[in-house]
PDB file of C-alpha atoms in Angstrom:
ATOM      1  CA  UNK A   4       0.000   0.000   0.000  1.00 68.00           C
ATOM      2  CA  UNK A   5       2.067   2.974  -1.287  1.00 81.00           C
ATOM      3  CA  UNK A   6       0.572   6.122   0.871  1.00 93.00           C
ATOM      4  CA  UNK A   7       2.525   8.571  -1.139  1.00 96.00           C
ATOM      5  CA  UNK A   8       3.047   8.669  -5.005  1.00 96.00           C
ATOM      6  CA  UNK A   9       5.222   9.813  -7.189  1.00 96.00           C
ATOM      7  CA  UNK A  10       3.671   9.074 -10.644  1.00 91.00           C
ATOM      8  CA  UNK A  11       6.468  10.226 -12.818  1.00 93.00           C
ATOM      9  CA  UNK A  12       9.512   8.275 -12.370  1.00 93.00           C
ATOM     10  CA  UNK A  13      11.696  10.786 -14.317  1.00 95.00           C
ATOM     11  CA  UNK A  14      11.488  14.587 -15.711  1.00 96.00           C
ATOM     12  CA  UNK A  15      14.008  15.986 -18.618  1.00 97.00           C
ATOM     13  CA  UNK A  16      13.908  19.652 -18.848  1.00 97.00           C
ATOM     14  CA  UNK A  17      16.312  22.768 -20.398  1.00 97.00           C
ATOM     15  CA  UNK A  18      18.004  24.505 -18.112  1.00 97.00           C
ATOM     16  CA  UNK A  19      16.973  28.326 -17.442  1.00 97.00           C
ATOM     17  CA  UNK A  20      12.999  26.432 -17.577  1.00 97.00           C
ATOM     18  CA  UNK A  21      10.696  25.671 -15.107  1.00 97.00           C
ATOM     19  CA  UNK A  22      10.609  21.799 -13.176  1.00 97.00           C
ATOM     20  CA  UNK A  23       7.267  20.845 -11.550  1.00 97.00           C
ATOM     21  CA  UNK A  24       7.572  17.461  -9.648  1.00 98.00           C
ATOM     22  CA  UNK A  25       4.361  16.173  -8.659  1.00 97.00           C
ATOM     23  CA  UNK A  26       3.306  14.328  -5.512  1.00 97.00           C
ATOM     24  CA  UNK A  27       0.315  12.544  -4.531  1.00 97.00           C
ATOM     25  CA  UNK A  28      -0.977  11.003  -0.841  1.00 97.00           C
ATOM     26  CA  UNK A  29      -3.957   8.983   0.270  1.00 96.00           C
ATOM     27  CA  UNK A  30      -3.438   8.765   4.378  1.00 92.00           C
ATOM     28  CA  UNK A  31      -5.009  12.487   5.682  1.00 90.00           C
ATOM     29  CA  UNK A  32      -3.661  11.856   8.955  1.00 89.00           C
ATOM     30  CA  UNK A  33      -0.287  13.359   6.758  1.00 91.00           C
ATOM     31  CA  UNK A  34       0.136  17.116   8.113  1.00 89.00           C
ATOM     32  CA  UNK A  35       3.806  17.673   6.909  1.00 91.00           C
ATOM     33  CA  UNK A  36       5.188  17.275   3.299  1.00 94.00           C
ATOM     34  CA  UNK A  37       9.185  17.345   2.694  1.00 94.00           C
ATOM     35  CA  UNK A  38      11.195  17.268  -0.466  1.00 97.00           C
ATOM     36  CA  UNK A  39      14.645  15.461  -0.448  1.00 97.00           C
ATOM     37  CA  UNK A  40      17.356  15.847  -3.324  1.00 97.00           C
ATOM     38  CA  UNK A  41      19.694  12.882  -3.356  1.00 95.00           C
ATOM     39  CA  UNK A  42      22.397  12.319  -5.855  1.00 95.00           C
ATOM     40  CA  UNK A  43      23.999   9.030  -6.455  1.00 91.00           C
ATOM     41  CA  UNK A  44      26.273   7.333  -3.661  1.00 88.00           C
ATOM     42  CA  UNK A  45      24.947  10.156  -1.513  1.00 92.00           C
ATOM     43  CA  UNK A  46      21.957  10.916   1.276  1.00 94.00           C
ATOM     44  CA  UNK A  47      19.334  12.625   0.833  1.00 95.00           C
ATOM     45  CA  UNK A  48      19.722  15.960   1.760  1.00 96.00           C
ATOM     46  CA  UNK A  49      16.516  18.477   2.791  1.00 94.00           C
ATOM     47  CA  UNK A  50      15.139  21.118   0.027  1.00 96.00           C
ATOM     48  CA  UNK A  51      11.955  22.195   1.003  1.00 96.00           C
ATOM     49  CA  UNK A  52       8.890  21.452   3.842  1.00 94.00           C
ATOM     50  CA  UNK A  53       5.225  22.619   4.053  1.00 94.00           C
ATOM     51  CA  UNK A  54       2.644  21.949   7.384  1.00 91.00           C
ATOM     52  CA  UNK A  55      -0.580  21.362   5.995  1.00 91.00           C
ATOM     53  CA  UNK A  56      -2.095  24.774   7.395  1.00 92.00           C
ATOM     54  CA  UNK A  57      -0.376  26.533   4.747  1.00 95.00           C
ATOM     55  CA  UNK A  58      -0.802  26.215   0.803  1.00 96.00           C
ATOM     56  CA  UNK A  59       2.250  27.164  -0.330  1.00 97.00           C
ATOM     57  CA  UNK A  60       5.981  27.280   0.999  1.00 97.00           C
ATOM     58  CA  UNK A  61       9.386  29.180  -0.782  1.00 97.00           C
ATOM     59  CA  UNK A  62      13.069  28.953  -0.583  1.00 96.00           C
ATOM     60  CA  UNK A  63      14.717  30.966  -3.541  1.00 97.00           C
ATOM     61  CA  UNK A  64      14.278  28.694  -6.310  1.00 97.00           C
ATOM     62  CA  UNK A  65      12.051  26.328  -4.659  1.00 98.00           C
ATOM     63  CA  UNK A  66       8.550  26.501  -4.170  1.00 98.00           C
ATOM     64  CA  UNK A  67       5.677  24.139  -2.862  1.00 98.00           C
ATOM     65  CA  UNK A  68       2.293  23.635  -3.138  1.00 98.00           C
ATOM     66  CA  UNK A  69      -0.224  22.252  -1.193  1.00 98.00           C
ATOM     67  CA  UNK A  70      -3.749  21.230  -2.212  1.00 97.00           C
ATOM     68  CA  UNK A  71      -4.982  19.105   0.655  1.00 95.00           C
ATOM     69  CA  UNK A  72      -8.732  18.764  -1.241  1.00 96.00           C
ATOM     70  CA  UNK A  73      -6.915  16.492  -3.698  1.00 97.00           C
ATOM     71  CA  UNK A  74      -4.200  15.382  -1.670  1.00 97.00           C
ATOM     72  CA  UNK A  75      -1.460  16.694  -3.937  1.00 97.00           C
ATOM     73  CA  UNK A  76       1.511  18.421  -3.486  1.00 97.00           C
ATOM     74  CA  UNK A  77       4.117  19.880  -5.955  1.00 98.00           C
ATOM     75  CA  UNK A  78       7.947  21.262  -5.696  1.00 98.00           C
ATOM     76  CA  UNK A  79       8.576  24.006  -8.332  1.00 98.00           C
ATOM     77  CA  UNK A  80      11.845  24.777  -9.935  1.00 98.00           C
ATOM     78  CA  UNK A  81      12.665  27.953 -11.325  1.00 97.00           C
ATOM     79  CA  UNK A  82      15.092  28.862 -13.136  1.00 97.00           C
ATOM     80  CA  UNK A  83      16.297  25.342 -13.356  1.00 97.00           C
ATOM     81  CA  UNK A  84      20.027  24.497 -13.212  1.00 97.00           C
ATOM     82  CA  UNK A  85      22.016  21.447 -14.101  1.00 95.00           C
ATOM     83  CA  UNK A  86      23.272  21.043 -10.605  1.00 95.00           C
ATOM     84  CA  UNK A  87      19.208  20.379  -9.810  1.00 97.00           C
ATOM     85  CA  UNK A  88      19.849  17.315 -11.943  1.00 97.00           C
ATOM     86  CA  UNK A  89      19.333  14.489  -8.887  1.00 97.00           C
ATOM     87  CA  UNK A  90      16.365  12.133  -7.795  1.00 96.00           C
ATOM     88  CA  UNK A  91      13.723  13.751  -5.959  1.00 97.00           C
ATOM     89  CA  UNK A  92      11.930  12.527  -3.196  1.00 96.00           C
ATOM     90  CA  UNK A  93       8.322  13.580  -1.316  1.00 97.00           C
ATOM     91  CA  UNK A  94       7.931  12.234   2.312  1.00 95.00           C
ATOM     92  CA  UNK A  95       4.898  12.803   4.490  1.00 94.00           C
ATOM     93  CA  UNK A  96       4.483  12.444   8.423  1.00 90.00           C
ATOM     94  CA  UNK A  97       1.166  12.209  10.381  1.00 86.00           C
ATOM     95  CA  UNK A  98       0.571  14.062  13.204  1.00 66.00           C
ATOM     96  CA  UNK A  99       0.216  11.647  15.478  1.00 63.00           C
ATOM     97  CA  UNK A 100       3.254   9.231  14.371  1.00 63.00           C
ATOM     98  CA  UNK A 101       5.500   8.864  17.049  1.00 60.00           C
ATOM     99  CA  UNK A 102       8.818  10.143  16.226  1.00 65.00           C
ATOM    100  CA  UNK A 103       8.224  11.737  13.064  1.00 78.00           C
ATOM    101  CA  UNK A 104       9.162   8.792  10.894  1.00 88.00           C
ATOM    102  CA  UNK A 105       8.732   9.613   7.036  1.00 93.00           C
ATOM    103  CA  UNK A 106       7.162   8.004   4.236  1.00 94.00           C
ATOM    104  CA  UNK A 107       8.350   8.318   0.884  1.00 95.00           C
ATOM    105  CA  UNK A 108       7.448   8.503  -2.375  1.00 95.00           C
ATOM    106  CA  UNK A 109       9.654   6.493  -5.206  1.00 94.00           C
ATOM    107  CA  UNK A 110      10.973   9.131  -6.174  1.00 95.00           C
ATOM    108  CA  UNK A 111      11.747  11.505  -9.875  1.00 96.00           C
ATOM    109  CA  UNK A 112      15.012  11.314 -11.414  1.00 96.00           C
ATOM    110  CA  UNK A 113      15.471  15.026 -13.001  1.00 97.00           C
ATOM    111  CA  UNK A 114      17.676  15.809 -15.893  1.00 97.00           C
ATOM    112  CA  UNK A 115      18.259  19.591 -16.601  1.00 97.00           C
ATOM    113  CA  UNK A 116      19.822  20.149 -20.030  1.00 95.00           C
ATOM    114  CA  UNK A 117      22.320  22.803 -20.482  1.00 90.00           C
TER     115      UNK A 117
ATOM    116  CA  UNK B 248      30.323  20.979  12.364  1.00 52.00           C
ATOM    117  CA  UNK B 249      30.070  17.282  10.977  1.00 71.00           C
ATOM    118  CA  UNK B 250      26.854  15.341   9.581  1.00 92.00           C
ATOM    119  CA  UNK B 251      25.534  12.120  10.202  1.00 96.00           C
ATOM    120  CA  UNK B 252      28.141  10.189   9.796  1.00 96.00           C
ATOM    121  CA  UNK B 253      27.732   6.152   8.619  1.00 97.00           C
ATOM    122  CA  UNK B 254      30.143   3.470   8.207  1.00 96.00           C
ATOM    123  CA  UNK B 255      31.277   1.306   6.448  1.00 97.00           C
ATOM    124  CA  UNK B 256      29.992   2.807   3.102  1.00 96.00           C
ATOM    125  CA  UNK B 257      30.208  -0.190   1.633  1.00 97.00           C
ATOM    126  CA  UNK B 258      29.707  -3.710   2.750  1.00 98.00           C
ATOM    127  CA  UNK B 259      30.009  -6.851   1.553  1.00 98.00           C
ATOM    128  CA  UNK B 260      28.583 -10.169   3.119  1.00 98.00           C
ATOM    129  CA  UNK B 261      28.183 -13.916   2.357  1.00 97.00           C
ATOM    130  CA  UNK B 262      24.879 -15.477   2.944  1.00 97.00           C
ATOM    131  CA  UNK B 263      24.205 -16.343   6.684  1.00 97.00           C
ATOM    132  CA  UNK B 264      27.203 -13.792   8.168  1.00 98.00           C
ATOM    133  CA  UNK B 265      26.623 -10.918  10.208  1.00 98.00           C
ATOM    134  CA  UNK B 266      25.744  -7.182   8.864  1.00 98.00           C
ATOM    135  CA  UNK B 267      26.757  -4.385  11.573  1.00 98.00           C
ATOM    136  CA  UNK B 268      25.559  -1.034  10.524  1.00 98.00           C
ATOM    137  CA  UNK B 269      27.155   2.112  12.310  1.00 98.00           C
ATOM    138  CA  UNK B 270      25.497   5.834  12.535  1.00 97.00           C
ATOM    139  CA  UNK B 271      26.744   8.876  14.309  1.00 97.00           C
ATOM    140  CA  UNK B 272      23.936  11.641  14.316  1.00 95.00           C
ATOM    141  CA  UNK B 273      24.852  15.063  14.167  1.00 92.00           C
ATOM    142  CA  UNK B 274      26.063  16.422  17.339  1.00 89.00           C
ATOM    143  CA  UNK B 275      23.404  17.411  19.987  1.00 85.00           C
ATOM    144  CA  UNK B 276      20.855  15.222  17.756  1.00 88.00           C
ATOM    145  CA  UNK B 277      19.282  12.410  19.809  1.00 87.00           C
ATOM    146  CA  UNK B 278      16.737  10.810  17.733  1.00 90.00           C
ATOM    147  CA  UNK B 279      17.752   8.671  14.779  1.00 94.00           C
ATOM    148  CA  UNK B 280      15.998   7.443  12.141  1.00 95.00           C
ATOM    149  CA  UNK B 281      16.887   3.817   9.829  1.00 97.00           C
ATOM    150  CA  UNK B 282      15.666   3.352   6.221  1.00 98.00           C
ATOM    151  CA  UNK B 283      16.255   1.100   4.005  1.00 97.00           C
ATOM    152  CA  UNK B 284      16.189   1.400  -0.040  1.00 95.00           C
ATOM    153  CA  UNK B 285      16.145  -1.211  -2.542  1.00 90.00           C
ATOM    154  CA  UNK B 286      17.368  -0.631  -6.229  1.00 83.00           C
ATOM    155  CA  UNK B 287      14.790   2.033  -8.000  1.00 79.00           C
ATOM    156  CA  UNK B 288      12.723   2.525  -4.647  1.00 85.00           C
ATOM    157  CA  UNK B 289      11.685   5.137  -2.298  1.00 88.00           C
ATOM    158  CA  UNK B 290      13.500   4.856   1.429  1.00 95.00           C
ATOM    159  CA  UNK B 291      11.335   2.581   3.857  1.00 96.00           C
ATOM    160  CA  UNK B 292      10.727   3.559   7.077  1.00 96.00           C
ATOM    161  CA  UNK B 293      12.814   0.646   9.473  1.00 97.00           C
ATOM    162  CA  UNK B 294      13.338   2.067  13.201  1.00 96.00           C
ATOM    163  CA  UNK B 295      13.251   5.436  15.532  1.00 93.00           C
ATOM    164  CA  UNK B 296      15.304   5.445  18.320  1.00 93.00           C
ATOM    165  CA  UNK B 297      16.265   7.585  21.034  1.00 90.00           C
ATOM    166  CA  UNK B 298      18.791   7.250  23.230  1.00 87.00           C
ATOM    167  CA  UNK B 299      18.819   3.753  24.892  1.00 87.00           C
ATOM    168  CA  UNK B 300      15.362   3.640  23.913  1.00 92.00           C
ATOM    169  CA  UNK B 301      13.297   1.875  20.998  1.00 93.00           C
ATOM    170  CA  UNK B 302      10.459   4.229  20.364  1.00 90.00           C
ATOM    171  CA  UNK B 303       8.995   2.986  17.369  1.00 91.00           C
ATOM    172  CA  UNK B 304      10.281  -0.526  15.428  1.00 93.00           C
ATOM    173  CA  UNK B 305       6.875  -1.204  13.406  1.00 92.00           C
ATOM    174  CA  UNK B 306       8.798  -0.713   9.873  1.00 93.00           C
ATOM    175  CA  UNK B 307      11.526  -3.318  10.740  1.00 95.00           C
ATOM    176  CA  UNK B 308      11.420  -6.975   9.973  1.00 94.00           C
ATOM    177  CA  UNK B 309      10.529  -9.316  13.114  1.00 91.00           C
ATOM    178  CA  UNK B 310      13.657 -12.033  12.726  1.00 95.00           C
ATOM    179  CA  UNK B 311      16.995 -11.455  11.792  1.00 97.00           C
ATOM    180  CA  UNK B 312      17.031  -7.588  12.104  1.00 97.00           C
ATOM    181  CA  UNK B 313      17.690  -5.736  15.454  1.00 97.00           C
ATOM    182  CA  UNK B 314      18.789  -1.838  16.226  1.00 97.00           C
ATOM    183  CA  UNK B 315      20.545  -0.155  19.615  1.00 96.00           C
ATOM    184  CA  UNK B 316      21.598   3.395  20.289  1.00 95.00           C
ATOM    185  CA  UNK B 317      23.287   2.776  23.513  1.00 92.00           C
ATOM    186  CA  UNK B 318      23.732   5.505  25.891  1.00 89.00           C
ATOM    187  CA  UNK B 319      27.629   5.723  24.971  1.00 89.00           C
ATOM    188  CA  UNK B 320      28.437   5.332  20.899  1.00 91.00           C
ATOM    189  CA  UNK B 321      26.755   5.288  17.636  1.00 95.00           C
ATOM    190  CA  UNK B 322      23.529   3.571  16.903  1.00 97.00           C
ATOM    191  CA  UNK B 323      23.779   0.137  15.299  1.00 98.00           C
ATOM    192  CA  UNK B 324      21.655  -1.550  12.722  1.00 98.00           C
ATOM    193  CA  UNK B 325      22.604  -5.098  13.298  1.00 98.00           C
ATOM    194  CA  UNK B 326      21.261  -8.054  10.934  1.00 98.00           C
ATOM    195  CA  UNK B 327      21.943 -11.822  11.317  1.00 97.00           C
ATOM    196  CA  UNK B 328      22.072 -14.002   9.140  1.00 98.00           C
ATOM    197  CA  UNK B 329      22.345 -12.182   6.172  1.00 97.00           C
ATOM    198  CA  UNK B 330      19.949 -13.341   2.250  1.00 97.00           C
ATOM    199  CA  UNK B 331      20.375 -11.845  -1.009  1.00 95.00           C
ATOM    200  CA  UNK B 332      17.191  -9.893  -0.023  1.00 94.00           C
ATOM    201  CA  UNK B 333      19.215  -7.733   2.555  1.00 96.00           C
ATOM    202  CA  UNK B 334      21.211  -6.606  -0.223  1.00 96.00           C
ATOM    203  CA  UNK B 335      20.106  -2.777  -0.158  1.00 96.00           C
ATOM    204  CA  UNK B 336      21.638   0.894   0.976  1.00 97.00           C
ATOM    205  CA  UNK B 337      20.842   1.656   4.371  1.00 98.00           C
ATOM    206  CA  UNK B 338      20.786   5.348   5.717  1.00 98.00           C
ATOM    207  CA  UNK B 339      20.005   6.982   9.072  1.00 97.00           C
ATOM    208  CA  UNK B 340      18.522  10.249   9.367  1.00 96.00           C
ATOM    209  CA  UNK B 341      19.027  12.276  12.794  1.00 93.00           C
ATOM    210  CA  UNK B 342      16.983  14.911  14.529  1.00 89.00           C
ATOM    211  CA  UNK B 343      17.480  17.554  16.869  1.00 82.00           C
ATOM    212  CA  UNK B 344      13.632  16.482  19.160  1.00 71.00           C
ATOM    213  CA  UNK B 345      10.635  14.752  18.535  1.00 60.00           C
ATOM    214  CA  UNK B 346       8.357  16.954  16.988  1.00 55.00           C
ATOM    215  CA  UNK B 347       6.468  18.100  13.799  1.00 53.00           C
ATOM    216  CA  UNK B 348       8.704  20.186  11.694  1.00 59.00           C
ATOM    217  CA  UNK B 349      11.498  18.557  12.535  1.00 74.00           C
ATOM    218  CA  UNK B 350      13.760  18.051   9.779  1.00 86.00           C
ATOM    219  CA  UNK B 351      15.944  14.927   9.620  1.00 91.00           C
ATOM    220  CA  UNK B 352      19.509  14.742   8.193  1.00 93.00           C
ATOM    221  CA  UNK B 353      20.929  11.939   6.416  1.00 96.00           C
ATOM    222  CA  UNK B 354      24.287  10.310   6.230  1.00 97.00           C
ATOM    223  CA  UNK B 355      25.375   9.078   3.190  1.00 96.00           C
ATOM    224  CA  UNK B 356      24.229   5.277   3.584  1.00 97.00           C
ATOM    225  CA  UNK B 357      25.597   1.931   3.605  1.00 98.00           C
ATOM    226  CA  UNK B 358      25.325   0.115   0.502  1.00 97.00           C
ATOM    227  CA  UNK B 359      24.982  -3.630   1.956  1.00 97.00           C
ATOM    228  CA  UNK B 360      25.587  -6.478  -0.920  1.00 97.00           C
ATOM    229  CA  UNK B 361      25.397  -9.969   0.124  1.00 97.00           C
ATOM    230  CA  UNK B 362      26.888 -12.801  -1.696  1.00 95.00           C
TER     231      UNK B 362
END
């Protein structure tokens, strides 16, 4: 039972353009959404977070979106660069999870194109 | 100021040896987080500790697979017996408290290939 979704596996896009990753949940007890950037041989390391009382989160280039009606949430990319070229990952807590623990999505392997 | 810090990076193990997984979290961080990841996967959810303390183990298999993070020393991810199954990279995550909003920072994994 995959709680949180991550329907396209990979995104190619030109650099200087816009990336829109896409992320989708089915568990409402989720309250708080997290994108991770990993590159190969290496962690994941933290981009971007959004509580579920707000719609919409930014860091510089990064933006998220939250649409809890339809249990979606996207990370925004703009301009993109080819350093952004990694495998993005959406986790989701629940409120009442003990510790926090995070569920991931599979994850989108982004290519930016110089 | 260092990271989480993991090792070994890699590992290699024959079927039915011992796997010993190592994680440091980052310093004044005392909850830490295991998941696993197979080839082409999301990260799964294993084990939350705190110190000396299992708080939640619900994502970790019943046999074979244990975790500590004594009072003293890094947390360990211990599995026995090692299958071909186990073969996956393992990462730990650390946080500073318990607590929505809390972000948790990853080492770089142990990529665990058994024989």
């Amino acid at each position: 039972d995959q709680q949180v979704k991550q329907n396209s596996p990979s995104l190619s896009v030109q650099e200087g353009r816009i990336s829109i990753l896409n992320c989708d949940y089915t568990n409402s007890m989720f309250d708080y959404f997290l994108w991770y950037k990993k590159y190969p041989a290496e962690g994941p390391t933290f981009l971007i977070s959004i509580s579920s009382i707000k719609d919409k989160n930014e860091d510089g280039r990064f933006t998220v979106f939250l649409n809890k009606s339809a249990k979606h949430l996207s990370l925004h990319i703009v301009p993109s660069q080819p350093g952004d070229s990694a495998v993005y990952f959406c986790a989701a807590s629940a409120i009442k999870a003990a510790g926090n623990k995070l569920t991931f999505g599979g994850g989108t392997r982004v290519l930016v194109k110089p | 100021n260092a990271g989480v810090m993991q090792n070994p990076r890699h590992l290699v193990r024959r079927r039915g040896q011992e796997a010993r997984l190592r994680c440091s979290p980052m310093k004044g961080h005392s909850h830490v987080y295991w998941y696993r990841q197979l080839p082409e996967e999301g990260l799964k959810f294993m084990v939350y500790l705190q110190k000396e303390n299992i708080i939640d183990e619900s994502g970790m298999p019943k046999e074979r697979f244990s975790a500590e993070f004594p009072k003293e020393g890094p947390s360990i991810l211990r599995i026995q017996q090692v299958v071909r199954g186990d073969s996956a990279a393992y990462f730990c995550a650390s946080s500073p408290r318990e607590g929505r909003g809390d972000i948790q920072y990853f080492g770089a994994g142990t990529r665990l290939s058994v024989l």
